[in-house]
CSV table of C-alpha atoms in Angstrom, one decimal:
chain,number,residue,atom,x,y,z
N,100,MET,CA,0.1,0.0,-0.3
N,101,ALA,CA,1.7,3.3,-0.9
N,102,SER,CA,2.0,5.9,1.9
N,103,GLU,CA,0.8,9.9,1.3
N,104,SER,CA,4.4,10.8,0.9
N,105,ASP,CA,4.9,8.4,-2.3
N,106,PRO,CA,5.1,10.4,-5.3
N,107,PRO,CA,2.1,9.5,-8.0
N,108,PRO,CA,2.5,6.6,-10.4
N,109,LEU,CA,4.4,7.6,-13.3
N,110,PRO,CA,2.2,8.3,-16.3
N,111,GLY,CA,3.0,6.3,-19.5
N,112,ALA,CA,3.3,8.9,-21.9
N,113,VAL,CA,3.6,12.8,-21.1
N,114,LEU,CA,3.3,15.7,-23.5
N,115,PHE,CA,4.5,19.3,-23.1
N,116,ALA,CA,2.9,21.9,-25.1
N,117,CYS,CA,3.8,25.5,-25.5
N,118,ASN,CA,3.2,28.1,-28.4
N,119,PHE,CA,6.0,27.1,-31.1
N,120,ASN,CA,7.8,23.9,-29.8
N,121,ARG,CA,11.0,25.7,-29.6
N,122,VAL,CA,11.6,27.1,-26.2
N,123,ARG,CA,9.6,25.8,-23.2
N,124,SER,CA,8.4,22.6,-24.2
N,125,PRO,CA,11.4,20.9,-25.8
N,126,MET,CA,13.4,22.1,-22.3
N,127,ALA,CA,10.7,20.5,-20.4
N,128,GLU,CA,10.9,17.3,-22.6
N,129,ALA,CA,14.7,17.0,-22.4
N,130,LEU,CA,14.9,17.5,-18.8
N,131,LEU,CA,12.6,14.5,-18.4
N,132,LYS,CA,13.9,12.4,-20.5
N,133,LYS,CA,17.2,13.0,-18.8
N,134,MET,CA,15.5,12.5,-15.3
N,135,LEU,CA,13.2,9.5,-16.3
N,136,GLY,CA,15.1,7.9,-19.1
N,137,ASP,CA,12.7,5.5,-21.1
N,138,GLN,CA,10.5,4.9,-17.8
N,139,VAL,CA,8.2,7.4,-19.8
N,140,PHE,CA,7.2,7.8,-23.2
N,141,VAL,CA,7.9,12.1,-23.3
N,142,ASP,CA,7.0,14.0,-26.2
N,143,SER,CA,6.4,18.0,-26.9
N,144,CYS,CA,4.7,20.3,-29.2
N,145,GLY,CA,3.4,23.9,-30.3
N,146,LEU,CA,0.3,25.3,-31.4
N,147,LYS,CA,1.8,26.6,-34.7
N,148,ALA,CA,5.1,26.5,-36.5
N,149,GLU,CA,6.9,29.4,-36.2
N,150,GLU,CA,7.4,30.9,-39.7
N,151,GLY,CA,11.1,30.7,-40.9
N,152,ALA,CA,12.2,28.6,-37.5
N,153,GLU,CA,14.2,25.5,-37.5
N,154,GLY,CA,15.3,23.5,-34.7
N,155,ALA,CA,15.0,24.4,-31.2
N,156,ASP,CA,16.1,28.3,-30.0
N,157,PRO,CA,19.9,28.9,-30.1
N,158,PHE,CA,19.6,29.8,-26.6
N,159,VAL,CA,17.9,26.9,-25.4
N,160,GLU,CA,20.6,24.5,-27.4
N,161,ALA,CA,23.2,26.6,-25.5
N,162,VAL,CA,21.6,26.4,-21.6
N,163,MET,CA,20.6,22.7,-22.2
N,164,ALA,CA,24.0,21.7,-23.4
N,165,GLU,CA,25.2,23.1,-19.8
N,166,ILE,CA,23.5,20.0,-18.6
N,167,GLY,CA,24.3,17.6,-21.2
N,168,CYS,CA,21.2,17.7,-22.9
N,169,ASP,CA,21.7,17.7,-26.8
N,170,LEU,CA,18.6,19.6,-28.8
N,171,SER,CA,20.7,20.3,-31.9
N,172,ARG,CA,18.5,17.7,-33.5
N,173,HIS,CA,14.9,18.7,-32.0
N,174,THR,CA,12.6,19.2,-34.8
N,175,PRO,CA,9.4,21.6,-33.7
N,176,LYS,CA,6.0,20.0,-34.3
N,177,THR,CA,2.4,21.1,-34.1
N,178,PHE,CA,-0.5,19.2,-32.0
N,179,ASP,CA,-1.7,18.3,-35.7
N,180,GLU,CA,1.9,16.9,-36.4
N,181,LEU,CA,1.9,14.4,-33.2
N,182,GLU,CA,2.8,10.8,-34.1
N,183,ASP,CA,0.9,9.6,-31.4
N,184,GLY,CA,-2.0,11.1,-29.6
N,185,SER,CA,-2.4,8.5,-26.9
N,186,PHE,CA,-0.9,10.6,-23.7
N,187,ASP,CA,-1.8,9.9,-20.1
N,188,LEU,CA,-1.0,13.6,-18.9
N,189,VAL,CA,-0.5,16.6,-21.0
N,190,ILE,CA,1.3,19.6,-19.5
N,191,SER,CA,0.6,23.0,-20.8
N,192,LEU,CA,3.2,25.6,-20.5
N,193,THR,CA,1.4,28.8,-21.8
N,194,PRO,CA,-2.5,29.4,-21.5
N,195,GLU,CA,-2.8,29.1,-25.2
N,196,ALA,CA,-1.7,25.5,-25.0
N,197,GLN,CA,-3.8,24.7,-22.3
N,198,HIS,CA,-6.8,25.8,-24.2
N,199,ARG,CA,-5.9,23.8,-27.1
N,200,ALA,CA,-4.9,20.5,-24.4
N,201,VAL,CA,-8.5,20.9,-23.3
N,202,GLU,CA,-9.9,20.6,-26.7
N,203,LEU,CA,-7.5,17.7,-27.7
N,204,THR,CA,-8.7,15.6,-24.6
N,205,ARG,CA,-12.1,16.5,-24.3
N,206,HIS,CA,-13.4,13.0,-25.2
N,207,ARG,CA,-10.4,11.0,-23.6
N,208,ALA,CA,-9.5,10.4,-20.3
N,209,VAL,CA,-6.2,12.3,-20.0
N,210,ASP,CA,-4.9,14.0,-17.3
N,211,ILE,CA,-4.0,17.9,-17.8
N,212,GLU,CA,-1.6,20.0,-15.9
N,213,TYR,CA,-1.3,23.8,-16.4
N,214,TRP,CA,2.2,25.2,-15.5
N,215,PRO,CA,2.5,28.7,-16.4
N,216,THR,CA,6.2,29.2,-17.5
N,217,HIS,CA,7.9,32.6,-18.2
N,218,ASP,CA,8.7,33.1,-21.9
N,219,PRO,CA,12.6,33.8,-21.7
N,220,THR,CA,12.6,35.3,-25.2
N,221,LEU,CA,11.4,38.3,-23.9
N,222,ALA,CA,14.4,39.0,-21.9
N,223,GLY,CA,16.4,41.7,-23.4
N,224,GLY,CA,20.0,43.1,-22.9
N,225,SER,CA,23.5,41.1,-23.7
N,226,ARG,CA,23.9,37.7,-24.5
N,227,GLU,CA,24.3,36.7,-21.1
N,228,HIS,CA,21.7,38.5,-19.4
N,229,ARG,CA,19.5,36.4,-22.0
N,230,LEU,CA,20.8,33.1,-21.2
N,231,GLU,CA,20.3,33.9,-17.7
N,232,ALA,CA,16.9,34.4,-18.3
N,233,TYR,CA,16.6,30.9,-20.3
N,234,ARG,CA,18.6,29.0,-17.4
N,235,ASP,CA,15.8,30.5,-14.9
N,236,VAL,CA,13.5,28.8,-16.9
N,237,ARG,CA,15.2,25.7,-17.4
N,238,ASN,CA,16.0,25.6,-13.6
N,239,ALA,CA,12.5,26.2,-12.6
N,240,LEU,CA,11.1,23.5,-14.9
N,241,ALA,CA,13.7,21.2,-13.6
N,242,ALA,CA,12.3,21.9,-10.2
N,243,ARG,CA,8.9,21.6,-10.7
N,244,LEU,CA,9.5,18.2,-12.5
N,245,ARG,CA,11.4,16.9,-9.6
N,246,GLU,CA,8.3,18.0,-7.5
N,247,ARG,CA,5.7,16.4,-9.7
N,248,PHE,CA,7.5,13.1,-10.6
N,249,GLY,CA,9.8,12.7,-7.7
N,250,SER,CA,13.8,11.4,-8.4
N,251,ALA,CA,14.0,8.5,-10.9
Protein backbone atom coordinates (compact mmCIF):
# COMPACT_ATOMS: atom_id res chain seq x y z
CA MET A 1 0.00 0.00 0.00
CA ALA A 2 1.35 3.42 -0.96
CA SER A 3 1.87 6.05 1.68
CA GLU A 4 0.88 9.69 1.37
CA SER A 5 4.54 10.69 0.95
CA ASP A 6 5.00 8.50 -2.15
CA PRO A 7 4.92 10.36 -5.48
CA PRO A 8 1.98 9.49 -7.73
CA PRO A 9 2.58 6.57 -10.09
CA LEU A 10 4.38 7.52 -13.28
CA PRO A 11 2.17 8.07 -16.32
CA GLY A 12 2.93 5.96 -19.38
CA ALA A 13 3.18 8.95 -21.74
CA VAL A 14 3.63 12.70 -21.11
CA LEU A 15 3.19 15.55 -23.58
CA PHE A 16 4.54 19.06 -22.95
CA ALA A 17 2.89 21.85 -24.92
CA CYS A 18 3.71 25.51 -25.52
CA ASN A 19 3.28 27.99 -28.36
CA PHE A 20 6.00 27.13 -30.91
CA ASN A 21 7.79 24.03 -29.52
CA ARG A 22 11.14 25.81 -29.68
CA VAL A 23 11.77 26.97 -26.10
CA ARG A 24 9.78 25.81 -23.06
CA SER A 25 8.28 22.50 -24.18
CA PRO A 26 11.51 21.06 -25.68
CA MET A 27 13.30 22.07 -22.48
CA ALA A 28 10.73 20.23 -20.36
CA GLU A 29 10.80 17.21 -22.69
CA ALA A 30 14.60 16.93 -22.52
CA LEU A 31 14.67 17.42 -18.75
CA LEU A 32 12.08 14.70 -18.10
CA LYS A 33 13.82 12.29 -20.49
CA LYS A 34 17.10 12.94 -18.68
CA MET A 35 15.38 12.40 -15.33
CA LEU A 36 13.34 9.28 -16.14
CA GLY A 37 15.12 7.76 -19.14
CA ASP A 38 12.83 5.35 -20.94
CA GLN A 39 10.50 4.74 -17.98
CA VAL A 40 7.98 7.12 -19.59
CA PHE A 41 7.32 8.12 -23.21
CA VAL A 42 7.85 11.89 -23.43
CA ASP A 43 7.09 14.23 -26.33
CA SER A 44 6.45 17.93 -26.89
CA CYS A 45 4.59 20.12 -29.34
CA GLY A 46 3.45 23.66 -29.99
CA LEU A 47 0.32 25.34 -31.22
CA LYS A 48 1.81 26.48 -34.49
CA ALA A 49 5.02 26.54 -36.47
CA GLU A 50 7.14 29.66 -36.18
CA GLU A 51 7.68 30.92 -39.71
CA GLY A 52 11.28 30.56 -40.87
CA ALA A 53 12.40 28.91 -37.63
CA GLU A 54 14.10 25.53 -37.56
CA GLY A 55 15.11 23.48 -34.56
CA ALA A 56 15.22 24.57 -30.96
CA ASP A 57 15.92 28.20 -30.12
CA PRO A 58 19.74 28.67 -30.09
CA PHE A 59 19.68 29.91 -26.48
CA VAL A 60 17.75 26.77 -25.49
CA GLU A 61 20.38 24.61 -27.18
CA ALA A 62 23.11 26.47 -25.28
CA VAL A 63 21.61 26.28 -21.78
CA MET A 64 20.50 22.66 -22.21
CA ALA A 65 24.00 21.68 -23.44
CA GLU A 66 25.34 23.08 -20.15
CA ILE A 67 23.58 20.21 -18.35
CA GLY A 68 24.31 17.51 -20.92
CA CYS A 69 21.11 17.67 -23.00
CA ASP A 70 21.66 17.86 -26.76
CA LEU A 71 18.77 19.58 -28.52
CA SER A 72 20.60 20.14 -31.81
CA ARG A 73 18.35 17.59 -33.56
CA HIS A 74 15.05 18.83 -32.09
CA THR A 75 12.42 19.39 -34.77
CA PRO A 76 9.52 21.59 -33.68
CA LYS A 77 6.07 20.13 -34.28
CA THR A 78 2.47 21.11 -33.72
CA PHE A 79 -0.38 19.25 -32.07
CA ASP A 80 -1.50 18.19 -35.56
CA GLU A 81 1.91 16.68 -36.32
CA LEU A 82 2.08 14.39 -33.29
CA GLU A 83 2.67 10.79 -34.29
CA ASP A 84 0.68 9.48 -31.35
CA GLY A 85 -2.12 11.23 -29.48
CA SER A 86 -2.32 8.69 -26.68
CA PHE A 87 -0.97 10.56 -23.69
CA ASP A 88 -1.82 9.97 -20.04
CA LEU A 89 -0.73 13.45 -19.04
CA VAL A 90 -0.56 16.73 -20.96
CA ILE A 91 1.35 19.56 -19.28
CA SER A 92 0.68 22.97 -20.81
CA LEU A 93 3.24 25.69 -20.30
CA THR A 94 1.28 28.61 -21.81
CA PRO A 95 -2.37 29.70 -21.53
CA GLU A 96 -2.86 29.18 -25.26
CA ALA A 97 -1.49 25.64 -25.11
CA GLN A 98 -3.70 24.91 -22.11
CA HIS A 99 -6.78 25.85 -24.12
CA ARG A 100 -5.72 23.55 -26.98
CA ALA A 101 -4.89 20.70 -24.57
CA VAL A 102 -8.40 20.89 -23.12
CA GLU A 103 -9.85 20.70 -26.65
CA LEU A 104 -7.56 17.81 -27.59
CA THR A 105 -8.50 15.74 -24.57
CA ARG A 106 -12.20 16.56 -24.37
CA HIS A 107 -13.27 12.99 -25.22
CA ARG A 108 -10.33 11.13 -23.69
CA ALA A 109 -9.32 10.12 -20.22
CA VAL A 110 -6.23 12.31 -19.96
CA ASP A 111 -4.90 14.30 -17.03
CA ILE A 112 -4.11 17.92 -17.87
CA GLU A 113 -1.89 20.19 -15.80
CA TYR A 114 -1.15 23.85 -16.40
CA TRP A 115 2.30 25.04 -15.39
CA PRO A 116 2.50 28.77 -16.25
CA THR A 117 6.07 29.24 -17.45
CA HIS A 118 7.81 32.56 -18.16
CA ASP A 119 8.82 33.17 -21.78
CA PRO A 120 12.60 33.79 -21.74
CA THR A 121 12.53 35.12 -25.32
CA LEU A 122 11.13 38.34 -23.85
CA ALA A 123 14.43 39.05 -22.07
CA GLY A 124 16.56 41.76 -23.58
CA GLY A 125 20.05 42.95 -22.93
CA SER A 126 23.38 41.26 -23.39
CA ARG A 127 23.84 37.67 -24.52
CA GLU A 128 24.72 36.70 -20.94
CA HIS A 129 21.62 38.41 -19.56
CA ARG A 130 19.45 36.56 -22.07
CA LEU A 131 21.15 33.22 -21.32
CA GLU A 132 20.46 33.80 -17.63
CA ALA A 133 16.73 34.21 -18.40
CA TYR A 134 16.78 30.87 -20.24
CA ARG A 135 18.68 29.21 -17.37
CA ASP A 136 16.07 30.50 -14.93
CA VAL A 137 13.30 28.85 -16.98
CA ARG A 138 15.33 25.63 -17.32
CA ASN A 139 15.97 25.49 -13.58
CA ALA A 140 12.35 26.29 -12.70
CA LEU A 141 11.12 23.51 -15.00
CA ALA A 142 13.64 21.06 -13.53
CA ALA A 143 12.48 21.87 -10.00
CA ARG A 144 8.83 21.49 -10.98
CA LEU A 145 9.56 18.15 -12.68
CA ARG A 146 11.36 16.83 -9.57
CA GLU A 147 8.43 17.96 -7.44
CA ARG A 148 5.85 16.34 -9.75
CA PHE A 149 7.64 13.10 -10.68
CA GLY A 150 9.97 12.52 -7.75
CA SER A 151 13.53 11.45 -8.37
CA ALA A 152 14.15 8.48 -10.61
